[in-house]
PDB file of C-alpha atoms and ligand atoms in Angstrom:
ATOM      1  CA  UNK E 178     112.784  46.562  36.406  1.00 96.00           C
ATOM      2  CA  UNK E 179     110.094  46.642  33.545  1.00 98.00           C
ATOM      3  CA  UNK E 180     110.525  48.924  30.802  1.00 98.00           C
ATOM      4  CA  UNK E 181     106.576  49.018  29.299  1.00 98.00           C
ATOM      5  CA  UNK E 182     105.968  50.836  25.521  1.00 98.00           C
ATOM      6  CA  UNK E 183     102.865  52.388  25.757  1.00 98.00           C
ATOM      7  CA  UNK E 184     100.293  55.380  24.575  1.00 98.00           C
ATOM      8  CA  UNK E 185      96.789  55.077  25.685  1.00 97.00           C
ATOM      9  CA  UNK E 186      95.232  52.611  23.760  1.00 97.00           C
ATOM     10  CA  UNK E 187      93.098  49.759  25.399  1.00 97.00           C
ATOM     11  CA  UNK E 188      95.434  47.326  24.517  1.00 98.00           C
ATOM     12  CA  UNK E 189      97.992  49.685  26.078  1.00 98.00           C
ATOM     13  CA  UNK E 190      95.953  49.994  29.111  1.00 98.00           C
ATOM     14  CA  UNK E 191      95.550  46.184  30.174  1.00 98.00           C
ATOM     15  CA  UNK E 192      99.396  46.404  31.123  1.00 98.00           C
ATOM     16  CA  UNK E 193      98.899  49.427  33.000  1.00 98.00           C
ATOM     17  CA  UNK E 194      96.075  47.900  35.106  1.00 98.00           C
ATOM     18  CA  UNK E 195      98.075  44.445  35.776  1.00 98.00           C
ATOM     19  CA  UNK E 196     101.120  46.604  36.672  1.00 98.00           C
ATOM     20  CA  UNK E 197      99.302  48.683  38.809  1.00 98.00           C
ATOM     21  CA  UNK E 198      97.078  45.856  40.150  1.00 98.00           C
ATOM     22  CA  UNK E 199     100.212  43.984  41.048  1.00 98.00           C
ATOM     23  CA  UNK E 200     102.089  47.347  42.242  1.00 98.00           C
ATOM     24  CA  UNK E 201     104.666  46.917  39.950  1.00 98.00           C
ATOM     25  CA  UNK E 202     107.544  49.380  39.470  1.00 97.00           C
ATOM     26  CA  UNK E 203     108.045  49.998  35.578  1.00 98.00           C
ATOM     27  CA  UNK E 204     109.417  52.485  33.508  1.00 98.00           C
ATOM     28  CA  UNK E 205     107.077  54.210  30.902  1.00 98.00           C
ATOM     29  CA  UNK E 206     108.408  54.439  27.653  1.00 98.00           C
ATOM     30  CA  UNK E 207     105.977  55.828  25.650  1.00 98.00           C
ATOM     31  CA  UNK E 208     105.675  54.962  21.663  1.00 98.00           C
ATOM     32  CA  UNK E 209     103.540  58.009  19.997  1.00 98.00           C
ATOM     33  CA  UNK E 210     102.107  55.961  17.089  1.00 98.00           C
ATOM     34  CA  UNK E 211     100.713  59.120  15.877  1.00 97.00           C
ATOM     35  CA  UNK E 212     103.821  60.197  15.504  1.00 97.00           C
ATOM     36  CA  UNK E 213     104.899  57.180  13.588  1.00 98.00           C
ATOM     37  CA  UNK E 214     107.520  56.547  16.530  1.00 98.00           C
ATOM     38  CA  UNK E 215     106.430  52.242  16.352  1.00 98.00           C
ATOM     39  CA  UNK E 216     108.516  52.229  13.334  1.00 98.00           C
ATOM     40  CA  UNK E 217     111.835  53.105  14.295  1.00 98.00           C
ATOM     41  CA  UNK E 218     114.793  50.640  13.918  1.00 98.00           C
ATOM     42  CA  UNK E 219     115.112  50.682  17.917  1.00 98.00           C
ATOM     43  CA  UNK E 220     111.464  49.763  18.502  1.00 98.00           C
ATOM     44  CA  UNK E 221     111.355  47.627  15.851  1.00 98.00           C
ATOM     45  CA  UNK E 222     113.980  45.705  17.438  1.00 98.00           C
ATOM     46  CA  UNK E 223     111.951  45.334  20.484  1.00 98.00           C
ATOM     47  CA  UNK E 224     108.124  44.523  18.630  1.00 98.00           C
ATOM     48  CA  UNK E 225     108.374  43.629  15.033  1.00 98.00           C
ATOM     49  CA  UNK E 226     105.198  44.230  14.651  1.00 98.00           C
ATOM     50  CA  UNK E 227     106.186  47.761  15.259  1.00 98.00           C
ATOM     51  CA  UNK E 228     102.650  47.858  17.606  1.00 98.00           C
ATOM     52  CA  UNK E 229     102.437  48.928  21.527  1.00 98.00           C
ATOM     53  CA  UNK E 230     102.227  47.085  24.280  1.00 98.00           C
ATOM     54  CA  UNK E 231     105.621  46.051  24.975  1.00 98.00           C
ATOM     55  CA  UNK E 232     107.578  45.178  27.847  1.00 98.00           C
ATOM     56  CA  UNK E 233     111.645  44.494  28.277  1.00 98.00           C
ATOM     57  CA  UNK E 234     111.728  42.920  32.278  1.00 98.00           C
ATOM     58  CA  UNK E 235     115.533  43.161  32.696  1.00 98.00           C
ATOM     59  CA  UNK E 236     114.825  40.644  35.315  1.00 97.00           C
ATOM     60  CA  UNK E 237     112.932  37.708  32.975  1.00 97.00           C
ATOM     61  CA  UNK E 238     113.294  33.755  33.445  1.00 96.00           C
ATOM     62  CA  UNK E 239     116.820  33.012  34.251  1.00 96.00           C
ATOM     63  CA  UNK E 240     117.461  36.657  35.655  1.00 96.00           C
ATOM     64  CA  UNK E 241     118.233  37.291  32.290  1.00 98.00           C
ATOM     65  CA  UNK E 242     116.462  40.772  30.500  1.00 98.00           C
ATOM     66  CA  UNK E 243     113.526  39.556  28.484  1.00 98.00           C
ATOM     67  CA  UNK E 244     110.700  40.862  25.957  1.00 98.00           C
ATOM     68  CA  UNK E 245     107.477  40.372  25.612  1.00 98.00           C
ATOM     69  CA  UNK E 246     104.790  41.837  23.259  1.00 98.00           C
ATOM     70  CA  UNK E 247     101.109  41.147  22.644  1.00 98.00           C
ATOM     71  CA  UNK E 248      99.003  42.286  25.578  1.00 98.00           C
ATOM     72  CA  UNK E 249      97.660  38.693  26.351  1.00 98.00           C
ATOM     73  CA  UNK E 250     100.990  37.195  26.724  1.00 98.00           C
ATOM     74  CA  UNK E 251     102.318  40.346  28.783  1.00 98.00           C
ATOM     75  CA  UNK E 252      99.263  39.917  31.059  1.00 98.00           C
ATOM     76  CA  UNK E 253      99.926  35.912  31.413  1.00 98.00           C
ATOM     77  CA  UNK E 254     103.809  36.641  31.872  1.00 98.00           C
ATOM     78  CA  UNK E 255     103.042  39.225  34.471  1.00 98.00           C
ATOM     79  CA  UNK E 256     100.562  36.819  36.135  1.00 98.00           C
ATOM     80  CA  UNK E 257     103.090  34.195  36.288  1.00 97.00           C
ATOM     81  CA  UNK E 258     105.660  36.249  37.520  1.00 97.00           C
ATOM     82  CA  UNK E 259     103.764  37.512  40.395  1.00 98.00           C
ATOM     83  CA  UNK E 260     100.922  34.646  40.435  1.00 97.00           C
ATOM     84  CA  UNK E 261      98.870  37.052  41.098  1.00 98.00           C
ATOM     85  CA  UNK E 262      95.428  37.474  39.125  1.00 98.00           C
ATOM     86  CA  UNK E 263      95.115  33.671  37.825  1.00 98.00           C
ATOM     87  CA  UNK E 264      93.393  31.206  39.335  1.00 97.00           C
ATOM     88  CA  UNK E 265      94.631  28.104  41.213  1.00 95.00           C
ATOM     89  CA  UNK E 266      91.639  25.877  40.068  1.00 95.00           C
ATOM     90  CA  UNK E 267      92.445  24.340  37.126  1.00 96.00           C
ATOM     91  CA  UNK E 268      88.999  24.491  35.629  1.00 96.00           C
ATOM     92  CA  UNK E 269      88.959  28.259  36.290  1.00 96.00           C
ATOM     93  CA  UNK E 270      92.282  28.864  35.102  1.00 97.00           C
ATOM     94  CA  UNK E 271      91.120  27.425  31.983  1.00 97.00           C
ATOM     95  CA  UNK E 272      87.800  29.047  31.969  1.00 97.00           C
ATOM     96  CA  UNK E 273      90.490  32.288  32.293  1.00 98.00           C
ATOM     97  CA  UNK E 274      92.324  31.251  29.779  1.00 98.00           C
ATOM     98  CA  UNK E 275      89.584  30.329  27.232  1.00 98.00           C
ATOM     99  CA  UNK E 276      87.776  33.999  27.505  1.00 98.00           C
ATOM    100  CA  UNK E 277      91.587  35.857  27.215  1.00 98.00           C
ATOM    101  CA  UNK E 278      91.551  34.613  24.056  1.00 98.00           C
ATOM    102  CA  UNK E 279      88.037  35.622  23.073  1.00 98.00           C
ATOM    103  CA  UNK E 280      89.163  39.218  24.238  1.00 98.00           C
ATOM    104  CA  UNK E 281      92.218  38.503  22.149  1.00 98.00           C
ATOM    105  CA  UNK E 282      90.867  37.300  19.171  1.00 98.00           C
ATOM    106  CA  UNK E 283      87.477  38.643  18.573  1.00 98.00           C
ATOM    107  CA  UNK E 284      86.562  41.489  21.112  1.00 98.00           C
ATOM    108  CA  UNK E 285      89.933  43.459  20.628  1.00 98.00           C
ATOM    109  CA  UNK E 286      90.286  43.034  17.066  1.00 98.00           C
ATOM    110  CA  UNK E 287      86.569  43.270  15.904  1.00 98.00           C
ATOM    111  CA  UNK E 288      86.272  46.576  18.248  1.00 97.00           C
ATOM    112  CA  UNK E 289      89.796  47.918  16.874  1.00 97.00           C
ATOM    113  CA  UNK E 290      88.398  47.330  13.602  1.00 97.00           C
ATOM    114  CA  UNK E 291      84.965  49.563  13.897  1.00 96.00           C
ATOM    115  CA  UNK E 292      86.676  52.072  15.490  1.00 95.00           C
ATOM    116  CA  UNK E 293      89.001  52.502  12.043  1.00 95.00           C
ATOM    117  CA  UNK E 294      86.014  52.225  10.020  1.00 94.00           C
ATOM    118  CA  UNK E 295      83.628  54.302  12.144  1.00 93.00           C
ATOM    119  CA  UNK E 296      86.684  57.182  12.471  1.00 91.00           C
ATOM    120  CA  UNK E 297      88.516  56.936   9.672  1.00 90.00           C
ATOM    121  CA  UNK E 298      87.612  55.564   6.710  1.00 88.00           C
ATOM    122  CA  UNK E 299      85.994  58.680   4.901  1.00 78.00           C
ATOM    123  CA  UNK E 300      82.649  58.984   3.340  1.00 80.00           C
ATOM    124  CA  UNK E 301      81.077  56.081   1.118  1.00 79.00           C
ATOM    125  CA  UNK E 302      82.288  53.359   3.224  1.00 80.00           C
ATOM    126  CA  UNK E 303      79.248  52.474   5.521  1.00 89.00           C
ATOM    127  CA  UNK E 304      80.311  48.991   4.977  1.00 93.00           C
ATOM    128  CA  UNK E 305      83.129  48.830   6.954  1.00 93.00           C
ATOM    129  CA  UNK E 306      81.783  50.413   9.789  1.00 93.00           C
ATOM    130  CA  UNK E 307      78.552  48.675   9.344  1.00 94.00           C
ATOM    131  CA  UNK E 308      79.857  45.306   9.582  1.00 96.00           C
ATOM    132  CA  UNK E 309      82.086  45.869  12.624  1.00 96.00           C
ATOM    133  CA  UNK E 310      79.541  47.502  14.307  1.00 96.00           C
ATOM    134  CA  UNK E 311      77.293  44.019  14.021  1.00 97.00           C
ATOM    135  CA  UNK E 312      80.194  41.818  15.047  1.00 97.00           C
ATOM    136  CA  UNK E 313      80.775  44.244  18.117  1.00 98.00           C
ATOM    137  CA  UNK E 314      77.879  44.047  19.026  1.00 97.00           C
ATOM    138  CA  UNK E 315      77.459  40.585  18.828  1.00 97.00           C
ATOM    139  CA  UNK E 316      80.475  39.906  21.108  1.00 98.00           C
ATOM    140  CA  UNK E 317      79.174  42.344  23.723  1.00 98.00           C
ATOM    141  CA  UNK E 318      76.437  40.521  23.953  1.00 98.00           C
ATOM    142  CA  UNK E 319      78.024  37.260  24.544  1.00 98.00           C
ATOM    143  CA  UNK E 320      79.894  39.397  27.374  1.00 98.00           C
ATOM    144  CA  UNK E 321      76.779  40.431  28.864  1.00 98.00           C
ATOM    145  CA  UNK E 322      75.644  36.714  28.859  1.00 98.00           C
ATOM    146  CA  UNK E 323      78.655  35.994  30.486  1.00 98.00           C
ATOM    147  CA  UNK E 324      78.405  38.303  33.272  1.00 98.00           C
ATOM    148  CA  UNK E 325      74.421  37.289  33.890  1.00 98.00           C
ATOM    149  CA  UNK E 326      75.077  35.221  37.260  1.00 94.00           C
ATOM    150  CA  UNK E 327      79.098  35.413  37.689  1.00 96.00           C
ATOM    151  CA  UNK E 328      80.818  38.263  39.194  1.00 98.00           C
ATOM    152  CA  UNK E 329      84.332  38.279  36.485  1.00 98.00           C
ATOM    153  CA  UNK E 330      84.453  36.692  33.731  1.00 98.00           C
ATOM    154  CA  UNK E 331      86.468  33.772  34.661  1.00 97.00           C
ATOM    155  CA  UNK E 332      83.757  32.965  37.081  1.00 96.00           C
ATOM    156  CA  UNK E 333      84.444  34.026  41.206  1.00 96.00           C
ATOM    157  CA  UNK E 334      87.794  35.532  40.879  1.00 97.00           C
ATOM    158  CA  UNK E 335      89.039  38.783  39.412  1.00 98.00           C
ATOM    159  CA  UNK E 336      91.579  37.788  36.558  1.00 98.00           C
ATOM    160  CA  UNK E 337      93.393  38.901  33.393  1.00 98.00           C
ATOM    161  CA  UNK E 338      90.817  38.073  32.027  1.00 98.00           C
ATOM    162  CA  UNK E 339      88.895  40.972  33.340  1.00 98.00           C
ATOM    163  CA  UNK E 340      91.108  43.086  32.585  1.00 98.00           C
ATOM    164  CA  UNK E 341      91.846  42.020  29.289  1.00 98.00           C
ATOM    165  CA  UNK E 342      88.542  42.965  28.515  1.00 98.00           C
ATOM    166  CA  UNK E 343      87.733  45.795  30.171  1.00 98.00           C
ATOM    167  CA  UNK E 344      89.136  48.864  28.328  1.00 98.00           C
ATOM    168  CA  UNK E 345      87.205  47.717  25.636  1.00 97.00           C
ATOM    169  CA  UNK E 346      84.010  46.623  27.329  1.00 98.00           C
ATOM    170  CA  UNK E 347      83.917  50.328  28.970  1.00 97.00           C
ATOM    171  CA  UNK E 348      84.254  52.132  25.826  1.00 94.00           C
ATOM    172  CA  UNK E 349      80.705  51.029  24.661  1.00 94.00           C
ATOM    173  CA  UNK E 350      79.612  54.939  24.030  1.00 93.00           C
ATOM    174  CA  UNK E 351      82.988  55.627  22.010  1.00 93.00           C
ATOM    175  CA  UNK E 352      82.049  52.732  19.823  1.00 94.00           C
ATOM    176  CA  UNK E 353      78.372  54.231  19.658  1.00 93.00           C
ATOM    177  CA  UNK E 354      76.763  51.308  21.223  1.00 94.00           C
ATOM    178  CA  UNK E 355      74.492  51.775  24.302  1.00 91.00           C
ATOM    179  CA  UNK E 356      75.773  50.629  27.479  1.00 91.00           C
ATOM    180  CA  UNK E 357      72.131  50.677  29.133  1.00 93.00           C
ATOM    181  CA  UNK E 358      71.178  48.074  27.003  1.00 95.00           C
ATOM    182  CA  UNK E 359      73.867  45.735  28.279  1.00 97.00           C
ATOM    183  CA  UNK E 360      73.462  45.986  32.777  1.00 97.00           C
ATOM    184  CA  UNK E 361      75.560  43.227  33.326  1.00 98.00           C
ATOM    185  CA  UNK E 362      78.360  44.400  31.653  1.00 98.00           C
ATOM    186  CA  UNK E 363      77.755  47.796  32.880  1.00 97.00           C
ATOM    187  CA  UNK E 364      77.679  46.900  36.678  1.00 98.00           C
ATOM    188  CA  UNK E 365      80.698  44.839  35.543  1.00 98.00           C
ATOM    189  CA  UNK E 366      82.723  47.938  34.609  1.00 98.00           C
ATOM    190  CA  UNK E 367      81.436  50.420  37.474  1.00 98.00           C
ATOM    191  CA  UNK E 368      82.872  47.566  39.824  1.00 98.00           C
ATOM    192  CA  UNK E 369      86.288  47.359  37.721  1.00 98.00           C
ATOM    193  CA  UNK E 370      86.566  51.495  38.033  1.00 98.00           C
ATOM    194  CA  UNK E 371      86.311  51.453  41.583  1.00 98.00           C
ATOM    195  CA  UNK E 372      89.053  49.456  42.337  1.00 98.00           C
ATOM    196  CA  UNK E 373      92.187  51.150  43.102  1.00 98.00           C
ATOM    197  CA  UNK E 374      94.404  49.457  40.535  1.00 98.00           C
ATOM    198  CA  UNK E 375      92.258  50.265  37.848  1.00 98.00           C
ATOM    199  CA  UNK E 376      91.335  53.920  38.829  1.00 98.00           C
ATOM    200  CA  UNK E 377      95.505  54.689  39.493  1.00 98.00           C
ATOM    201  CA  UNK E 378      96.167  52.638  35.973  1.00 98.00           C
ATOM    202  CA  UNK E 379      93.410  55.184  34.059  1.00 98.00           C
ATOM    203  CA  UNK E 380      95.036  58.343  35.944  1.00 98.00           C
ATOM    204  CA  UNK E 381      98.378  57.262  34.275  1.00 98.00           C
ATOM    205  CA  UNK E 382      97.074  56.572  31.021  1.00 98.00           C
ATOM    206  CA  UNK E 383      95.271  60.238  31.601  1.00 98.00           C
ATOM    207  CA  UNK E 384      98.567  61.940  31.669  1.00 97.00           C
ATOM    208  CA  UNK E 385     100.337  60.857  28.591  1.00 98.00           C
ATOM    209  CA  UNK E 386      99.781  63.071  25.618  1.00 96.00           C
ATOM    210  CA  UNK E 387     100.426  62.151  21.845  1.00 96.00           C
ATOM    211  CA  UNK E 388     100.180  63.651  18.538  1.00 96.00           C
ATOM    212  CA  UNK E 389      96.251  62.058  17.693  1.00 93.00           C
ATOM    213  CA  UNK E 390      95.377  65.487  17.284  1.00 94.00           C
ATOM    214  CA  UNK E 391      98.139  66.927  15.571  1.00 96.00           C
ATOM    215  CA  UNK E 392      98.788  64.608  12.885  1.00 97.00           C
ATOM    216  CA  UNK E 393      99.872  65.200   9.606  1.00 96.00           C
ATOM    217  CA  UNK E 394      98.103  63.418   6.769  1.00 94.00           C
ATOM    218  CA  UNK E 395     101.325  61.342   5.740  1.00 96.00           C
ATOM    219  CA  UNK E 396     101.741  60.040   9.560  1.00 97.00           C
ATOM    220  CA  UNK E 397      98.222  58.797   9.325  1.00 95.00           C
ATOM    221  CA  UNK E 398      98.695  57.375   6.294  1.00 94.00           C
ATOM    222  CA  UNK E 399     101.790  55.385   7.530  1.00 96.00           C
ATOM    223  CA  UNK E 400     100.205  54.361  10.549  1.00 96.00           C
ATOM    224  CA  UNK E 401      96.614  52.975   8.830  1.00 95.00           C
ATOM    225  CA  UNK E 402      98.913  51.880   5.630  1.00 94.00           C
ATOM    226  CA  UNK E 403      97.252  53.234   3.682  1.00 93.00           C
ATOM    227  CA  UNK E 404      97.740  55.698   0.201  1.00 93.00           C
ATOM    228  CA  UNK E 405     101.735  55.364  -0.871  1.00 96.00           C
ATOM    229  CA  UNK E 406     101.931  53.170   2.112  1.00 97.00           C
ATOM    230  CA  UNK E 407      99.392  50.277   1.104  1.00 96.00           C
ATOM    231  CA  UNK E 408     101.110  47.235   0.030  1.00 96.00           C
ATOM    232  CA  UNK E 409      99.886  45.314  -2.433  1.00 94.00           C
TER     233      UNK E 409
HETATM  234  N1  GSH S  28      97.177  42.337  19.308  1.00 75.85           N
HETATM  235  C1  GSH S  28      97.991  43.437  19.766  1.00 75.85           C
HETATM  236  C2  GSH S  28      97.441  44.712  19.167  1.00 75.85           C
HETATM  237  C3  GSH S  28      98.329  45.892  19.473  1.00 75.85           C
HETATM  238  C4  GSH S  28      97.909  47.117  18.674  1.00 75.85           C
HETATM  239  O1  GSH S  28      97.108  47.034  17.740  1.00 75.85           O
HETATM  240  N2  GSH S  28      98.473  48.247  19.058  1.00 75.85           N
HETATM  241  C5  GSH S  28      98.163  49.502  18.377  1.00 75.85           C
HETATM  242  C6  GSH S  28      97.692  50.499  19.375  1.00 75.85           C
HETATM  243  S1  GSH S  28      96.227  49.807  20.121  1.00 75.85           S
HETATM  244  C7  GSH S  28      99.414  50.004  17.696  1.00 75.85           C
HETATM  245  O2  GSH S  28     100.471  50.031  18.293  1.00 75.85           O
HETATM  246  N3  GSH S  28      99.294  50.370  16.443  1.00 75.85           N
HETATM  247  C8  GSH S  28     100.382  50.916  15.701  1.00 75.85           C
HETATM  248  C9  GSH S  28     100.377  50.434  14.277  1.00 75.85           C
HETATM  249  O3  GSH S  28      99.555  49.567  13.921  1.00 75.85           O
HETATM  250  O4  GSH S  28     101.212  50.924  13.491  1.00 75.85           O
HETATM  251  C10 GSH S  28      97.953  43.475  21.305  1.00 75.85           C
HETATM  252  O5  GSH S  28      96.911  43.127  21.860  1.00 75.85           O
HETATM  253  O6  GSH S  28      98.971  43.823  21.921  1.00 75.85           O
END
């Protein structure tokens, strides 16, 4: 069984599409970050980086319980596990591979990144926000180039990559961009949310509640380490 640490985030909601995708049983354990919960001893344990996703499969390699954090390894542990949602080709497992790391390295972090500046940074800092908002759209438009002429990302196949990229590549109006501007990528999505592994994955992440609204100054502060909590 798979225990999975979770909230709603997009990175959060990759595992819950591969689970579901792969019809997975797991265990929700959810990790309010608004509620500072990532930085208990336990979880700590689990993801020193004190971040969700997370998953403990008490059944890893060697039947033996195992962890794994970072959403792109979870998705390629999952995929091994089940070889499901990776292609056999060797050129387009590569091709796969290549563009999970894009979503790793640039789309998730540059789009994590303008949403902090965009949300939360407080007045006078338009440079921030102003910067991430170039660099997102940037890689959304490398996306849409991507997706002129190939059905997923990888190429013929629906991967992790896809989903890897999708909770981000759907949230184009929460990170004020226009999604008209970009059809590819918007046909791209509207096929993603029709599947049923995506639309039973977003139902689930619908149903968990945290304290994002109810937050005291001093847990956001922890959380964005920032004020007494900056480290210099
Ligand atoms: N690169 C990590 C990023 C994970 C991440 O940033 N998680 C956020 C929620 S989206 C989190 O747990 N933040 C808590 C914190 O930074 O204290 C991944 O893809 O798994």
């Amino acid at each position: 069984m798979i225990d999975f640490y979770a909230l709603t985030s997009p990175n959060v909601q990759k595992i819950f599409i591969m689970l579901e995708e792969c019809e997975l049983p797991y265990n929700l354990k959810t990790v309010d970050v608004w509620a500072n919960e990532q930085f208990t001893p336990e979880f700590t344990k689990i993801n020193p980086l004190q971040k969700v996703p997370a998953i403990v499969d008490s059944e890893g390699p060697g039947g033996k319980p195992y962890t794994v954090i970072e959403s792109g390894a979870i998705l390629l542990y999952l995929a091994d596990k089940t070889g499901k949602f990776v292609p056999k080709d060797k050129t387009a497992y590569f091709d796969m591979t290549q563009w999970l790391m894009v979503q790793m390295a640039n789309l998730g972090p540059m789009c994590g990144q303008l949403v902090h500046f965009s949300k939360f940074a407080g007045p006078g800092q338009e440079y921030g926000a102003s910067r991430y908002r170039t660099m997102v759209n940037k890689i959304f438009d490398v996306y849409e180039q991507r997706l002129t002429g190939r059905p997923f990302i990888a190429g013929d196949e629906y991967t992790i990559a896809d989903m890897a990229a999708f909770p981000w590549l759907r949230n184009a109006a929460f990170l004020g961009l226009d999604a008209a501007k970009r059809p590819h990528v918007k046909a791209w999505v509207e096929k993603l949310e029709a599947r049923d592994g995506v639309k039973r994955a977003l139902a689930k992440v619908a149903t968990i509640t945290s304290a994002r609204d109810t937050a005291t100054d001093d847990q956001k502060d922890r959380y964005f380490g920032r004020g007494k909590y900056a480290v210099a």
